[in-house]
Amino acid sequence: MIPYKIISTGSQGNAVIVNDAILIDCGVPFRALREHVPALKLVLLTHIHSDHFKPSTLRRLAQERPALRFGCCRWLVKPLADAGVSTANIDLLEAGTMYGYGICSVIPVLLVHNVPNCGYKIHFPIGKVFYATDTNNLNGIQARHYDLYMVEANYEDEIIREKIAAKQAAGEYAYEVQAMQNHLSKAKCDDFIYRNIGPGGEYVYLHCHVDKEGPPCGDA
């Protein structure tokens, strides 16, 4: 079993620590990460939205840990540098290419969102992790027999369609339409997991939508 800790997930902020040493996404205040900072070896970033990318926290991480590595695809290199991370500490990662970090190997995968975005395959000696949030689909991506899947399950199709229909009938703006275009449904998440997971595999739902009208991910 690969250890993990979800610091936060959802529109209020995203940050996940895997195997005690890898921080994926950094959309939370520094105080939420403080106790974990000394053990971090690598920060992996996905996209520019503020609930995944908090410049003040990234700057503080770079100040507290001058040798810490930051891995990202090309669309985040300049924002990272602008946040105060030295370019010498930023690793430009290309989708589909494996990068070795000693404690793990990392492979970015392109995702489908309203801004450039990626997920990650992370290979440790003790097992493999797949991480993906903020995407319409996972078409063409395989992660067979991984040990841990951390995947967005943002909404239940039937529930969100009912909300859209009700709001449209009342002449109200239905922001849920954007959610369907830019986020992964629980059904798509489950389909991906069940097509890839093997015996002993584990999965965790991330980025479940929460509002005042009902619980996250339907009954999750």
mmCIF file of C-alpha atoms in Angstrom:
data_model
loop_
_atom_site.group_PDB
_atom_site.id
_atom_site.type_symbol
_atom_site.label_atom_id
_atom_site.label_comp_id
_atom_site.label_asym_id
_atom_site.label_seq_id
_atom_site.Cartn_x
_atom_site.Cartn_y
_atom_site.Cartn_z
ATOM 1 C CA MET A 1 0.000 0.000 0.000
ATOM 2 C CA ILE A 2 1.368 3.400 -0.977
ATOM 3 C CA PRO A 3 0.885 5.981 1.795
ATOM 4 C CA TYR A 4 -0.900 9.191 0.884
ATOM 5 C CA LYS A 5 -2.419 12.213 2.572
ATOM 6 C CA ILE A 6 -5.064 14.455 1.039
ATOM 7 C CA ILE A 7 -4.346 17.909 2.432
ATOM 8 C CA SER A 8 -7.283 19.358 0.500
ATOM 9 C CA THR A 9 -9.301 18.541 -2.596
ATOM 10 C CA GLY A 10 -11.970 20.485 -4.441
ATOM 11 C CA SER A 11 -12.597 24.088 -5.417
ATOM 12 C CA GLN A 12 -11.340 25.350 -2.033
ATOM 13 C CA GLY A 13 -7.840 24.073 -2.802
ATOM 14 C CA ASN A 14 -5.920 20.993 -3.888
ATOM 15 C CA ALA A 15 -2.813 19.379 -2.435
ATOM 16 C CA VAL A 16 -1.969 15.687 -2.084
ATOM 17 C CA ILE A 17 1.163 14.125 -0.609
ATOM 18 C CA VAL A 18 2.156 10.678 -1.855
ATOM 19 C CA ASN A 19 4.660 8.361 -0.191
ATOM 20 C CA ASP A 20 5.433 11.156 2.307
ATOM 21 C CA ALA A 21 7.741 12.906 -0.177
ATOM 22 C CA ILE A 22 5.866 13.986 -3.326
ATOM 23 C CA LEU A 23 3.472 16.947 -3.263
ATOM 24 C CA ILE A 24 1.021 16.989 -6.179
ATOM 25 C CA ASP A 25 -0.696 20.339 -6.715
ATOM 26 C CA CYS A 26 -0.223 23.306 -4.414
ATOM 27 C CA GLY A 27 -3.438 25.287 -4.072
ATOM 28 C CA VAL A 28 -3.498 25.660 -0.294
ATOM 29 C CA PRO A 29 -1.973 28.054 2.258
ATOM 30 C CA PHE A 30 1.533 27.234 3.432
ATOM 31 C CA ARG A 31 0.285 26.513 6.951
ATOM 32 C CA ALA A 32 -1.641 23.507 5.611
ATOM 33 C CA LEU A 33 1.635 21.993 4.408
ATOM 34 C CA ARG A 34 3.985 23.168 7.147
ATOM 35 C CA GLU A 35 4.418 19.855 8.996
ATOM 36 C CA HIS A 36 5.133 17.985 5.749
ATOM 37 C CA VAL A 37 7.618 20.431 4.235
ATOM 38 C CA PRO A 38 10.844 18.974 5.738
ATOM 39 C CA ALA A 39 10.203 15.561 4.122
ATOM 40 C CA LEU A 40 9.293 16.808 0.636
ATOM 41 C CA LYS A 41 11.560 15.811 -2.256
ATOM 42 C CA LEU A 42 9.495 16.951 -5.247
ATOM 43 C CA VAL A 43 6.519 19.187 -6.077
ATOM 44 C CA LEU A 44 4.491 18.251 -9.176
ATOM 45 C CA LEU A 45 2.136 20.861 -10.616
ATOM 46 C CA THR A 46 -0.707 20.417 -13.083
ATOM 47 C CA HIS A 47 -2.279 23.721 -14.178
ATOM 48 C CA ILE A 48 -2.624 27.414 -13.437
ATOM 49 C CA HIS A 49 -6.025 27.556 -11.695
ATOM 50 C CA SER A 50 -5.706 29.046 -8.227
ATOM 51 C CA ASP A 51 -7.111 26.016 -6.415
ATOM 52 C CA HIS A 52 -4.133 24.036 -7.770
ATOM 53 C CA PHE A 53 -1.456 26.727 -8.018
ATOM 54 C CA LYS A 54 -0.994 29.209 -5.149
ATOM 55 C CA PRO A 55 2.000 31.493 -5.863
ATOM 56 C CA SER A 56 2.504 32.598 -2.248
ATOM 57 C CA THR A 57 2.738 29.008 -1.029
ATOM 58 C CA LEU A 58 5.072 27.990 -3.843
ATOM 59 C CA ARG A 59 7.318 30.963 -3.062
ATOM 60 C CA ARG A 60 7.403 29.998 0.627
ATOM 61 C CA LEU A 61 8.213 26.375 -0.232
ATOM 62 C CA ALA A 62 11.142 27.530 -2.366
ATOM 63 C CA GLN A 63 12.365 29.782 0.439
ATOM 64 C CA GLU A 64 12.083 27.116 3.138
ATOM 65 C CA ARG A 65 13.595 24.371 0.972
ATOM 66 C CA PRO A 66 16.152 25.903 -1.441
ATOM 67 C CA ALA A 67 17.045 22.505 -2.976
ATOM 68 C CA LEU A 68 13.445 21.372 -3.532
ATOM 69 C CA ARG A 69 12.624 20.355 -7.116
ATOM 70 C CA PHE A 70 9.490 21.587 -8.913
ATOM 71 C CA GLY A 71 8.265 19.577 -11.917
ATOM 72 C CA CYS A 72 5.738 20.906 -14.427
ATOM 73 C CA CYS A 73 4.865 21.091 -18.101
ATOM 74 C CA ARG A 74 5.830 24.142 -20.145
ATOM 75 C CA TRP A 75 2.716 26.228 -19.402
ATOM 76 C CA LEU A 76 3.707 26.555 -15.734
ATOM 77 C CA VAL A 77 7.409 27.306 -16.056
ATOM 78 C CA LYS A 78 6.990 31.091 -16.287
ATOM 79 C CA PRO A 79 4.245 31.299 -13.614
ATOM 80 C CA LEU A 80 6.496 29.298 -11.282
ATOM 81 C CA ALA A 81 9.437 31.603 -11.923
ATOM 82 C CA ASP A 82 7.165 34.636 -11.469
ATOM 83 C CA ALA A 83 6.051 33.175 -8.123
ATOM 84 C CA GLY A 84 9.640 33.229 -6.917
ATOM 85 C CA VAL A 85 10.910 29.711 -7.671
ATOM 86 C CA SER A 86 14.412 29.694 -9.127
ATOM 87 C CA THR A 87 14.529 28.447 -12.712
ATOM 88 C CA ALA A 88 17.414 26.203 -11.601
ATOM 89 C CA ASN A 89 14.909 24.289 -9.468
ATOM 90 C CA ILE A 90 12.223 23.950 -12.162
ATOM 91 C CA ASP A 91 12.156 20.782 -14.254
ATOM 92 C CA LEU A 92 10.387 21.121 -17.607
ATOM 93 C CA LEU A 93 8.472 17.888 -18.189
ATOM 94 C CA GLU A 94 7.071 16.696 -21.516
ATOM 95 C CA ALA A 95 3.920 14.580 -21.673
ATOM 96 C CA GLY A 96 4.589 10.909 -22.302
ATOM 97 C CA THR A 97 8.249 11.079 -21.254
ATOM 98 C CA MET A 98 9.538 9.351 -18.123
ATOM 99 C CA TYR A 99 11.775 11.345 -15.754
ATOM 100 C CA GLY A 100 13.835 9.753 -13.004
ATOM 101 C CA TYR A 101 14.105 11.404 -9.579
ATOM 102 C CA GLY A 102 15.808 8.630 -7.661
ATOM 103 C CA ILE A 103 12.956 8.099 -5.224
ATOM 104 C CA CYS A 104 10.512 7.771 -8.110
ATOM 105 C CA SER A 105 9.973 8.125 -11.841
ATOM 106 C CA VAL A 106 7.374 10.537 -13.232
ATOM 107 C CA ILE A 107 5.407 10.522 -16.500
ATOM 108 C CA PRO A 108 3.081 13.475 -17.242
ATOM 109 C CA VAL A 109 -0.127 12.767 -19.195
ATOM 110 C CA LEU A 110 -2.148 15.428 -21.025
ATOM 111 C CA LEU A 111 -5.677 16.097 -19.767
ATOM 112 C CA VAL A 112 -8.683 17.895 -21.288
ATOM 113 C CA HIS A 113 -9.589 21.080 -19.424
ATOM 114 C CA ASN A 114 -10.309 24.741 -20.217
ATOM 115 C CA VAL A 115 -6.618 25.554 -19.659
ATOM 116 C CA PRO A 116 -3.552 23.397 -20.386
ATOM 117 C CA ASN A 117 -3.446 20.644 -17.788
ATOM 118 C CA CYS A 118 -1.749 17.358 -17.023
ATOM 119 C CA GLY A 119 -1.981 14.383 -14.707
ATOM 120 C CA TYR A 120 0.838 12.138 -13.536
ATOM 121 C CA LYS A 121 1.936 8.532 -13.492
ATOM 122 C CA ILE A 122 4.379 8.132 -10.606
ATOM 123 C CA HIS A 123 6.427 4.959 -10.223
ATOM 124 C CA PHE A 124 7.941 4.166 -6.818
ATOM 125 C CA PRO A 125 9.898 1.040 -5.891
ATOM 126 C CA ILE A 126 6.912 0.088 -3.711
ATOM 127 C CA GLY A 127 4.276 0.632 -6.414
ATOM 128 C CA LYS A 128 2.664 2.928 -8.975
ATOM 129 C CA VAL A 129 0.330 5.920 -8.575
ATOM 130 C CA PHE A 130 -1.981 7.546 -11.154
ATOM 131 C CA TYR A 131 -3.232 11.097 -10.439
ATOM 132 C CA ALA A 132 -5.720 13.079 -12.561
ATOM 133 C CA THR A 133 -8.139 15.914 -11.797
ATOM 134 C CA ASP A 134 -9.840 18.702 -13.749
ATOM 135 C CA THR A 135 -10.408 16.845 -17.007
ATOM 136 C CA ASN A 136 -13.405 16.102 -19.212
ATOM 137 C CA ASN A 137 -12.156 12.601 -20.005
ATOM 138 C CA LEU A 138 -9.267 10.156 -19.784
ATOM 139 C CA ASN A 139 -9.526 8.921 -23.354
ATOM 140 C CA GLY A 140 -6.401 7.258 -24.677
ATOM 141 C CA ILE A 141 -4.733 7.027 -21.261
ATOM 142 C CA GLN A 142 -3.801 3.680 -19.755
ATOM 143 C CA ALA A 143 -2.483 2.911 -16.281
ATOM 144 C CA ARG A 144 -2.805 -0.840 -16.066
ATOM 145 C CA HIS A 145 -2.513 -2.550 -12.700
ATOM 146 C CA TYR A 146 -1.381 0.519 -10.797
ATOM 147 C CA ASP A 147 -1.426 0.308 -7.025
ATOM 148 C CA LEU A 148 -3.153 3.627 -6.287
ATOM 149 C CA TYR A 149 -5.518 5.677 -8.448
ATOM 150 C CA MET A 150 -6.297 9.225 -7.325
ATOM 151 C CA VAL A 151 -8.877 10.419 -9.832
ATOM 152 C CA GLU A 152 -11.484 13.150 -10.042
ATOM 153 C CA ALA A 153 -15.092 12.053 -9.590
ATOM 154 C CA ASN A 154 -16.738 15.452 -9.794
ATOM 155 C CA TYR A 155 -20.423 14.721 -10.322
ATOM 156 C CA GLU A 156 -23.125 12.122 -10.947
ATOM 157 C CA ASP A 157 -24.445 12.426 -14.502
ATOM 158 C CA GLU A 158 -28.116 11.994 -13.640
ATOM 159 C CA ILE A 159 -28.030 14.421 -10.724
ATOM 160 C CA ILE A 160 -26.204 17.178 -12.574
ATOM 161 C CA ARG A 161 -28.459 16.879 -15.633
ATOM 162 C CA GLU A 162 -31.500 17.258 -13.397
ATOM 163 C CA LYS A 163 -30.017 20.401 -11.844
ATOM 164 C CA ILE A 164 -29.250 21.869 -15.254
ATOM 165 C CA ALA A 165 -32.762 21.171 -16.516
ATOM 166 C CA ALA A 166 -34.361 22.692 -13.407
ATOM 167 C CA LYS A 167 -32.268 25.863 -13.585
ATOM 168 C CA GLN A 168 -32.813 26.296 -17.306
ATOM 169 C CA ALA A 169 -36.565 25.851 -16.852
ATOM 170 C CA ALA A 170 -36.460 28.583 -14.187
ATOM 171 C CA GLY A 171 -34.407 30.862 -16.451
ATOM 172 C CA GLU A 172 -31.388 30.620 -14.136
ATOM 173 C CA TYR A 173 -27.730 30.307 -15.055
ATOM 174 C CA ALA A 174 -26.614 26.694 -14.785
ATOM 175 C CA TYR A 175 -22.911 26.692 -13.933
ATOM 176 C CA GLU A 176 -23.147 22.897 -13.925
ATOM 177 C CA VAL A 177 -22.868 22.996 -17.736
ATOM 178 C CA GLN A 178 -19.276 24.176 -17.321
ATOM 179 C CA ALA A 179 -18.645 21.414 -14.800
ATOM 180 C CA MET A 180 -19.720 18.798 -17.327
ATOM 181 C CA GLN A 181 -17.448 20.294 -19.984
ATOM 182 C CA ASN A 182 -14.347 20.649 -17.802
ATOM 183 C CA HIS A 183 -14.550 17.957 -15.140
ATOM 184 C CA LEU A 184 -14.731 14.186 -14.891
ATOM 185 C CA SER A 185 -17.954 12.472 -13.933
ATOM 186 C CA LYS A 186 -17.995 9.645 -11.412
ATOM 187 C CA ALA A 187 -19.151 7.311 -14.187
ATOM 188 C CA LYS A 188 -16.137 8.152 -16.379
ATOM 189 C CA CYS A 189 -13.847 7.879 -13.361
ATOM 190 C CA ASP A 190 -15.220 4.462 -12.431
ATOM 191 C CA ASP A 191 -14.973 3.231 -16.018
ATOM 192 C CA PHE A 192 -11.303 4.233 -16.180
ATOM 193 C CA ILE A 193 -10.494 2.643 -12.829
ATOM 194 C CA TYR A 194 -12.285 -0.625 -13.516
ATOM 195 C CA ARG A 195 -10.608 -0.942 -16.920
ATOM 196 C CA ASN A 196 -7.165 -0.477 -15.377
ATOM 197 C CA ILE A 197 -7.131 -1.620 -11.778
ATOM 198 C CA GLY A 198 -5.688 -5.013 -10.891
ATOM 199 C CA PRO A 199 -5.838 -7.284 -7.848
ATOM 200 C CA GLY A 200 -4.923 -5.354 -4.724
ATOM 201 C CA GLY A 201 -5.261 -1.951 -6.392
ATOM 202 C CA GLU A 202 -6.700 0.971 -4.423
ATOM 203 C CA TYR A 203 -8.578 4.071 -5.591
ATOM 204 C CA VAL A 204 -9.519 7.426 -4.097
ATOM 205 C CA TYR A 205 -12.074 9.877 -5.473
ATOM 206 C CA LEU A 206 -10.801 13.455 -5.733
ATOM 207 C CA HIS A 207 -12.331 16.841 -6.527
ATOM 208 C CA CYS A 208 -15.899 15.792 -5.770
ATOM 209 C CA HIS A 209 -18.318 18.656 -6.351
ATOM 210 C CA VAL A 210 -20.006 19.934 -3.194
ATOM 211 C CA ASP A 211 -22.882 22.380 -2.964
ATOM 212 C CA LYS A 212 -25.722 23.209 -0.603
ATOM 213 C CA GLU A 213 -28.150 21.051 -2.533
ATOM 214 C CA GLY A 214 -26.568 17.682 -1.889
ATOM 215 C CA PRO A 215 -23.528 15.627 -0.884
ATOM 216 C CA PRO A 216 -20.379 15.286 -3.019
ATOM 217 C CA CYS A 217 -20.447 12.837 -5.929
ATOM 218 C CA GLY A 218 -24.067 11.918 -5.296
ATOM 219 C CA ASP A 219 -23.902 9.488 -2.390
ATOM 220 C CA ALA A 220 -20.113 9.230 -2.149
#
